[in-house]
Short mmCIF file of C-alpha atoms in Angstrom, two decimals:
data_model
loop_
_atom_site.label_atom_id
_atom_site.label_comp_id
_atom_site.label_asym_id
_atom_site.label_seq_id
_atom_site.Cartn_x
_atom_site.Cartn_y
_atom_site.Cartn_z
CA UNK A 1 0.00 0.00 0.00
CA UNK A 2 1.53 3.18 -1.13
CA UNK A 3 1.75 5.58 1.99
CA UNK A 4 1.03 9.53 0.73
CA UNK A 5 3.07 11.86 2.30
CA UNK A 6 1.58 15.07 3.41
CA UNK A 7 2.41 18.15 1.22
CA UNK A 8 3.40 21.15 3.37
CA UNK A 9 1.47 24.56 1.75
CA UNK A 10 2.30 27.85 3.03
CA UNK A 11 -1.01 30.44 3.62
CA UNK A 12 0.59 33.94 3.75
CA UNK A 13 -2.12 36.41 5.36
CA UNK A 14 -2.97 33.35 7.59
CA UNK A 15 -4.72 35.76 10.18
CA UNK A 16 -6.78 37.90 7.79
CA UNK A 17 -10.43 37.33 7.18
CA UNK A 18 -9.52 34.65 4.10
CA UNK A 19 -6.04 33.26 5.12
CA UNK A 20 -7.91 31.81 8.44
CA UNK A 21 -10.84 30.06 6.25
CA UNK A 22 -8.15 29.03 4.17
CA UNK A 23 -6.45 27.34 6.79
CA UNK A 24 -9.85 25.62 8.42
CA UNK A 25 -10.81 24.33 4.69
CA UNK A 26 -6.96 22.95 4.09
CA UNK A 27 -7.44 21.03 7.92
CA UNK A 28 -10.72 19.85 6.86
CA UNK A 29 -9.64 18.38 3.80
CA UNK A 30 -9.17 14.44 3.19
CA UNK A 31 -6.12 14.97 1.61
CA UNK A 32 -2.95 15.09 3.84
CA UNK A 33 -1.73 18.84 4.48
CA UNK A 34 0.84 20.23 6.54
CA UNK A 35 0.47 23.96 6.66
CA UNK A 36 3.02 27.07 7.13
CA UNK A 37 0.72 29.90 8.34
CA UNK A 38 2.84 32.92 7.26
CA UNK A 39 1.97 36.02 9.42
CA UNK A 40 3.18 39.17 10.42
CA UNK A 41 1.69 39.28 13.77
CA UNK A 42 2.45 37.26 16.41
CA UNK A 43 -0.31 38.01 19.38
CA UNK A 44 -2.89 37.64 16.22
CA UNK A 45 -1.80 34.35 15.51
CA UNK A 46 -1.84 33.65 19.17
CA UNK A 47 -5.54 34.59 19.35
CA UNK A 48 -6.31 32.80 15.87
CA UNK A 49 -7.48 29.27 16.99
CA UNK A 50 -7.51 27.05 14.06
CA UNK A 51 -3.49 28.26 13.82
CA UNK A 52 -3.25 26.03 17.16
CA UNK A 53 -3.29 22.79 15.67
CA UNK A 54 -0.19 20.48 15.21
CA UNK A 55 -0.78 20.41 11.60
CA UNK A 56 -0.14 24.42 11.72
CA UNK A 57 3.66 25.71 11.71
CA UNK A 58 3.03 29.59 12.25
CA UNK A 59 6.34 31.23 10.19
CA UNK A 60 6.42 35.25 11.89
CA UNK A 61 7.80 36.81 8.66
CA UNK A 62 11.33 38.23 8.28
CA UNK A 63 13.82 37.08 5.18
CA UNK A 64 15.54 34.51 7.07
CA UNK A 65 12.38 32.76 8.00
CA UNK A 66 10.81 33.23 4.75
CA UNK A 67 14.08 31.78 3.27
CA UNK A 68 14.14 28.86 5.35
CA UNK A 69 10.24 28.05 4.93
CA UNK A 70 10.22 27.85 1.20
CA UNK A 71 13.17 25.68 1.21
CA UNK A 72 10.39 22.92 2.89
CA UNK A 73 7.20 23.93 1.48
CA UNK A 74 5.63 22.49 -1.97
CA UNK A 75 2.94 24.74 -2.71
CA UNK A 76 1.81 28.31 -1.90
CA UNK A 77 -1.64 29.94 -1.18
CA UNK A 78 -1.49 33.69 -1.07
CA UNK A 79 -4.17 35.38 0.28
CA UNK A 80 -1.91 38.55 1.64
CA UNK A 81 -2.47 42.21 0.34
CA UNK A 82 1.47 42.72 -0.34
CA UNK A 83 4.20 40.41 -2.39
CA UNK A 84 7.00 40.30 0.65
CA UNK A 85 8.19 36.95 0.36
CA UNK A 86 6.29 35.92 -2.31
CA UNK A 87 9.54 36.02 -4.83
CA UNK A 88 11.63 33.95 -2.84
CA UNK A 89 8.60 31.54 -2.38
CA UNK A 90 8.13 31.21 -5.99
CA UNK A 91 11.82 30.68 -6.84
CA UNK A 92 11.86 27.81 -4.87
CA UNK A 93 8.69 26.26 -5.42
CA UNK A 94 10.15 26.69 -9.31
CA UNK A 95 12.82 24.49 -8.36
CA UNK A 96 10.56 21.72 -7.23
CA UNK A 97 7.96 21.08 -10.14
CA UNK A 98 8.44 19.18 -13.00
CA UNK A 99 6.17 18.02 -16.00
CA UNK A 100 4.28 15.73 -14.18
CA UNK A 101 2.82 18.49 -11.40
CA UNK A 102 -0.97 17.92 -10.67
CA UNK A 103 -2.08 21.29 -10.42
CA UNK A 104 -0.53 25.11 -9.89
CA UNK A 105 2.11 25.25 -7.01
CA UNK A 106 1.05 29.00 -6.77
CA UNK A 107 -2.55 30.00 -6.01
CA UNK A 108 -2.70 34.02 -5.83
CA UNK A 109 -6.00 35.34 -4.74
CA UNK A 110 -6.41 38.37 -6.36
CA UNK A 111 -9.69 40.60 -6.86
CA UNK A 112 -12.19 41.11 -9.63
CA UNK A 113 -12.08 44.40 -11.83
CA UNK A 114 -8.10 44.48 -11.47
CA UNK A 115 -7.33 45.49 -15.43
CA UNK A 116 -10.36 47.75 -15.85
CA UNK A 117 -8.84 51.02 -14.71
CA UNK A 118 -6.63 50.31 -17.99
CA UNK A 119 -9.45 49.73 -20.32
CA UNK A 120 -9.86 52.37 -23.42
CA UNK A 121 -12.69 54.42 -23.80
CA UNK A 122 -14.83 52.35 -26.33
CA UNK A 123 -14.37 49.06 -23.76
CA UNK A 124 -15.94 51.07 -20.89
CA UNK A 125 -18.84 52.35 -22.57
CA UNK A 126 -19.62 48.73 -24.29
CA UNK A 127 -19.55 46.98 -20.49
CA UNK A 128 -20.58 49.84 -18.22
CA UNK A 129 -21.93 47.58 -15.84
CA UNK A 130 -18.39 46.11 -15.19
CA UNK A 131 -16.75 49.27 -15.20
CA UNK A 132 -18.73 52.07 -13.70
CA UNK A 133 -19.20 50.07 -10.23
CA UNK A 134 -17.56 51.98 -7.37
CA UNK A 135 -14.49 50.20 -6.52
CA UNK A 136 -13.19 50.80 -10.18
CA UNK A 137 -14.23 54.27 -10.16
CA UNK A 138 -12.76 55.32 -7.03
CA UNK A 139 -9.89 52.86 -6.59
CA UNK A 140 -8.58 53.96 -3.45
CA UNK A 141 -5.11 54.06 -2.75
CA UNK A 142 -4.66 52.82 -6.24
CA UNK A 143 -5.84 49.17 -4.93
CA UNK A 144 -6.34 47.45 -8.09
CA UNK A 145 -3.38 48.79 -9.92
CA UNK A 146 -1.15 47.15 -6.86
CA UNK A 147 -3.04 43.55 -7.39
CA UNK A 148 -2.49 43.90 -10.86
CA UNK A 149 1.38 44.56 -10.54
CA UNK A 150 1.55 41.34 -7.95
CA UNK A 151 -0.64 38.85 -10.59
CA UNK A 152 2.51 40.25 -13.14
CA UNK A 153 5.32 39.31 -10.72
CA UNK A 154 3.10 35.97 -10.35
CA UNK A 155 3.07 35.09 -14.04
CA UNK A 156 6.43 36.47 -14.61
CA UNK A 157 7.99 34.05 -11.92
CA UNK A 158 8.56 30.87 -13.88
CA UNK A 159 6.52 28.81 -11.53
CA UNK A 160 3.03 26.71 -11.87
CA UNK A 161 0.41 29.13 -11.02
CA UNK A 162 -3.16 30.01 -10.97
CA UNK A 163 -4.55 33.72 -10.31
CA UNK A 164 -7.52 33.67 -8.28
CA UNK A 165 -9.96 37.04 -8.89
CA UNK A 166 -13.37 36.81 -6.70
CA UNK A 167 -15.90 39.16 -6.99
CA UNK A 168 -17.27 41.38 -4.02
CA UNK A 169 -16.21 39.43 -0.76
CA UNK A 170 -19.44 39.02 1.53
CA UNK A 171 -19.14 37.02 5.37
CA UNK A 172 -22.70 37.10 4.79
CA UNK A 173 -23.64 35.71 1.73
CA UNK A 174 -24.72 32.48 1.74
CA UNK A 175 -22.35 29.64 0.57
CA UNK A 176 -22.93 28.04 -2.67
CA UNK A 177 -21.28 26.82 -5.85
CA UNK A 178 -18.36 28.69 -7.18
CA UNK A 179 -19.16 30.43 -11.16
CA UNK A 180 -16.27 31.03 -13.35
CA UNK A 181 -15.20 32.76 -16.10
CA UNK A 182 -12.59 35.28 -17.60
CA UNK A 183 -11.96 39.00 -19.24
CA UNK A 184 -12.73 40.53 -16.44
CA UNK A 185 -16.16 41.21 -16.62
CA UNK A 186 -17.67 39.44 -13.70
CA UNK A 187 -19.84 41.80 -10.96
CA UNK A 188 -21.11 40.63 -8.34
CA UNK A 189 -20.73 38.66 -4.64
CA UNK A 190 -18.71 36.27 -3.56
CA UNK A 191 -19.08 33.83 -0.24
CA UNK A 192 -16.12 34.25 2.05
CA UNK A 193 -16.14 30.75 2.38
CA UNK A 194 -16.33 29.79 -0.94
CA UNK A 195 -13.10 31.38 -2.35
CA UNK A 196 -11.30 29.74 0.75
CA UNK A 197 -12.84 26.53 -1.00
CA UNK A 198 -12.03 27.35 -4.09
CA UNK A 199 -8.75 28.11 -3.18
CA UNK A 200 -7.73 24.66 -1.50
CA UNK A 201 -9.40 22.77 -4.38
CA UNK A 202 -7.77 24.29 -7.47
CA UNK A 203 -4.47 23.10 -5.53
CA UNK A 204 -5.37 19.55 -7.04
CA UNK A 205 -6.69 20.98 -10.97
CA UNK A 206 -4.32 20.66 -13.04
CA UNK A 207 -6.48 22.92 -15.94
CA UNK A 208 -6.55 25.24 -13.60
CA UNK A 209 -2.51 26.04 -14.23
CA UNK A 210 -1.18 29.56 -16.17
CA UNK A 211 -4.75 30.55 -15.69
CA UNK A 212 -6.44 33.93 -14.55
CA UNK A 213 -9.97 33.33 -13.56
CA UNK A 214 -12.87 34.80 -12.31
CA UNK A 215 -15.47 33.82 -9.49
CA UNK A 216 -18.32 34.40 -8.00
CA UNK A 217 -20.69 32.48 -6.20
CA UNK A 218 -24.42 31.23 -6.87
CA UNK A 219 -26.11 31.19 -3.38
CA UNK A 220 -28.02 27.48 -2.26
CA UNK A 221 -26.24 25.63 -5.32
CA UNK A 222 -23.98 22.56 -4.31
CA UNK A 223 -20.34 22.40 -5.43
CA UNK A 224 -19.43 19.76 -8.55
CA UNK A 225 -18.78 17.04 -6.35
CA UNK A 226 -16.05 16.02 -9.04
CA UNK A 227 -14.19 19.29 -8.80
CA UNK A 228 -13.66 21.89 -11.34
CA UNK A 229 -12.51 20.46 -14.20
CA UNK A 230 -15.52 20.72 -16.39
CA UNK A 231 -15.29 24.36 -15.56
CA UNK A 232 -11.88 25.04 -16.25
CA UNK A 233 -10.87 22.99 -19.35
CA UNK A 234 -12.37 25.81 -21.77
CA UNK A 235 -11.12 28.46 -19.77
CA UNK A 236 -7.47 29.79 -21.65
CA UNK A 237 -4.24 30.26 -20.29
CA UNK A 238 -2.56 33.45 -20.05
CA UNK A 239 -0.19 32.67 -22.93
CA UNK A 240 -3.29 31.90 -25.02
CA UNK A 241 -4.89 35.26 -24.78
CA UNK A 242 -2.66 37.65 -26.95
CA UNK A 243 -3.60 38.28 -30.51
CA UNK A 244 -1.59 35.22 -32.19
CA UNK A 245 -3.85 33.03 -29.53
CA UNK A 246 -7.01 35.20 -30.61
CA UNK A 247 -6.09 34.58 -34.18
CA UNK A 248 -5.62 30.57 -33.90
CA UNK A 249 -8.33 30.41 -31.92
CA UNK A 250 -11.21 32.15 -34.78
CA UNK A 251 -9.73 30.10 -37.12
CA UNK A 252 -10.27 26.77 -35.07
CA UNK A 253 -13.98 28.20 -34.67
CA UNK A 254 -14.81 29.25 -37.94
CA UNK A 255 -13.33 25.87 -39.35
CA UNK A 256 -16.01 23.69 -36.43
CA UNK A 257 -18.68 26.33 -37.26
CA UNK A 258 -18.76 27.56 -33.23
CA UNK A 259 -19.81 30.95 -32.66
CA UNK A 260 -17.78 32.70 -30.12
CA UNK A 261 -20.24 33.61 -28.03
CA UNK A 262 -22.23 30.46 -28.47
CA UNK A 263 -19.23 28.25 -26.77
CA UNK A 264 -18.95 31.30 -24.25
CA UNK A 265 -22.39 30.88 -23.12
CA UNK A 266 -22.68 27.17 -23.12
CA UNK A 267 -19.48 27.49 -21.07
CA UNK A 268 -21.09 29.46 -18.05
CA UNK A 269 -24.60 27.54 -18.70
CA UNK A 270 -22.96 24.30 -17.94
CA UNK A 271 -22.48 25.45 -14.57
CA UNK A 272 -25.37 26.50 -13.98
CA UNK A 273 -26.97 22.97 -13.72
CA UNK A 274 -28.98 21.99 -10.88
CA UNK A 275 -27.13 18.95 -8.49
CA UNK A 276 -23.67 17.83 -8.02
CA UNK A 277 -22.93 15.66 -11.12
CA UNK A 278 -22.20 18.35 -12.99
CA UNK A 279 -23.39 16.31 -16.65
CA UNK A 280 -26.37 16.76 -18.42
CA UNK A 281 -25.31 14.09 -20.83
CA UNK A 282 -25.55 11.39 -18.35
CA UNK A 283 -29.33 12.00 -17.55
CA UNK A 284 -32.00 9.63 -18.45
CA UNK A 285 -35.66 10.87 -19.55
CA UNK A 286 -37.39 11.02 -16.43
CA UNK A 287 -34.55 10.95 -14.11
CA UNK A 288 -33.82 13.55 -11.65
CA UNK A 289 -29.95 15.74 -11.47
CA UNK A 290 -30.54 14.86 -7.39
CA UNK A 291 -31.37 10.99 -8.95
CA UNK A 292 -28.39 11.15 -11.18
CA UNK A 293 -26.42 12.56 -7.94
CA UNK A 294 -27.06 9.47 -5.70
CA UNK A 295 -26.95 6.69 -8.15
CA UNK A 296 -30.53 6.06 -8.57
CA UNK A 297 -32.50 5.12 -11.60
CA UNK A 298 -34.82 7.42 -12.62
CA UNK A 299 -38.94 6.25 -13.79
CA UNK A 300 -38.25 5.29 -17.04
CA UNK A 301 -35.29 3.22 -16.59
CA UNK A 302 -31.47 3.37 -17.48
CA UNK A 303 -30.03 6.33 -20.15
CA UNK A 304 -30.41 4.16 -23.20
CA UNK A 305 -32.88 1.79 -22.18
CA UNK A 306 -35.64 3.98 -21.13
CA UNK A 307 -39.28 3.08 -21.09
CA UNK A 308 -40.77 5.89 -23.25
CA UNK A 309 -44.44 6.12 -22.83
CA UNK A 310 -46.00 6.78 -26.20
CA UNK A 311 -47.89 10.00 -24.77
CA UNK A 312 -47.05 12.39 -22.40
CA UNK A 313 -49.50 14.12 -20.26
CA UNK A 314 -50.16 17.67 -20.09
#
């Protein structure tokens, strides 16, 4: 029996708001985790309860310790507003992965509506509703221009990585299933909880690597219970979205006679669909998503060898 070996993951901003979830969802998890909570203050971390455990190594930052950390960890969650430490982390961790990595060994949480203070004119007016809301037209302190500078550094670093960008962060909106999408464009809330779920899961997707994505989060709806794959495959990597990748990629459509916005829409549609299961296709006529989720045959029989009545009622 082959005996897995816990992979240490450092959560920088371990005592804000998201670092702490992050933490709870990583000691939750079934998979084995040992976890570096990298933090800046020390009576915080003291008061901070799930940072108490034995699987939790709290790292009080200075270069030596963030040095000797990232010489031990194998993957990085970064929920912290600055980049201090996050070069040296990424160096190493770029040491460490090969071809055969499962997923990103960097997951930056970043923040919705990051590029469109750098949008033109014409690109404003066509999707107001993204860019006239108020933390793009104020932009205090210059907030999104610093995220956007740190998801650079991120993609210029050489290393595995995914860039996380939730919507509006609510503690009270209701948990539900993580939406996502790219360009920027998504508005509305996300669950607290959820992008500390999302975060932890998209450690083990490997579609989810050289990606930016969006999130938000669709209140009462269950998460895929077979992870985000579906969701991700289409999505592009950030070396696919310049104009030569633009260019291959209406030629590949045009040639399969896919509309742009048809496979866009089908995209987001697909998870929208009630249940866990996540696959329409598997459904048989007169079976249930919640029958589909637990296994059960639906009224009419198996897919493929239903019993279809020769009238249906009105």
């Amino acid at each position: 029996m082959e005996v897995k070996h816990a992979r240490k993951v450092v959560v920088a901003g371990a005592t804000g708001r998201t670092g702490r979830l992050v933490v709870e969802e990583l000691l939750r998890s079934d998979d084995q985790f040992e976890i570096f909570a990298l933090v800046r203050n020390e009576t915080k971390a003291a008061e901070t309860p799930s940072l108490q455990e034995p699987k939790v190594r709290v790292v009080t930052f200075s270069d030596d310790a963030v040095q000797q950390m990232s010489a031990e960890v194998d993957a990085a969650i970064w929920c912290s507003d600055g980049q201090d430490g996050l070069e040296v982390v990424a160096e190493a961790l770029k040491k460490k992965q090969d071809k055969n990595d499962g997923g990103p060994r960097i997951v930056f949480c970043s923040s919705a509506a990051v590029s469109r203070p750098t949008w033109g004119q014409s690109k404003q007016q066509r999707f107001e509703g993204a860019a006239e809301i108020p933390i793009v037209r104020l932009n205090p302190g210059d907030i999104l221009g610093k995220k956007r500078a740190v998801e650079s550094l991120v993609r210029k670093s050489g290393v595995s990585y995914v860039i996380l960008r939730p919507t509006g962060l609510n503690d009270n909106w209701p948990e539900g299933r993580p939406l996502l999408s790219q360009g920027d464009l998504a508005v509305g809330r996300t669950s607290r909880q959820d992008l500390a779920s999302m975060l932890v899961a998209i450690l083990d997707e490997p579609d989810a690597a050289g990606k930016t994505v969006e999130m938000f989060s669709v209140a009462g709806y269950p998460k895929p219970a077979e992870g985000y794959a579906r969701a991700l495959a289409p999505l592009l990597r950030d070396s696919e979205r310049g104009l030569r990748g633009s260019l291959q990629r209406a030629v590949s459509r045009l040639w399969r006679g896919i509309a742009p916005a048809d496979e866009a829409t089908y995209g987001l549609l697909q998870q929208l669909l009630p249940g866990e299961a996540q696959d329409s296709a598997r459904l048989a006529m007169g079976q249930t998503y919640e029958q589909l989720d637990r296994g059960e045959e639906g009224r009419l029989g198996s897919r493929g060898k239903e019993r279809v009545p020769s009238t249906f009622g009105s």
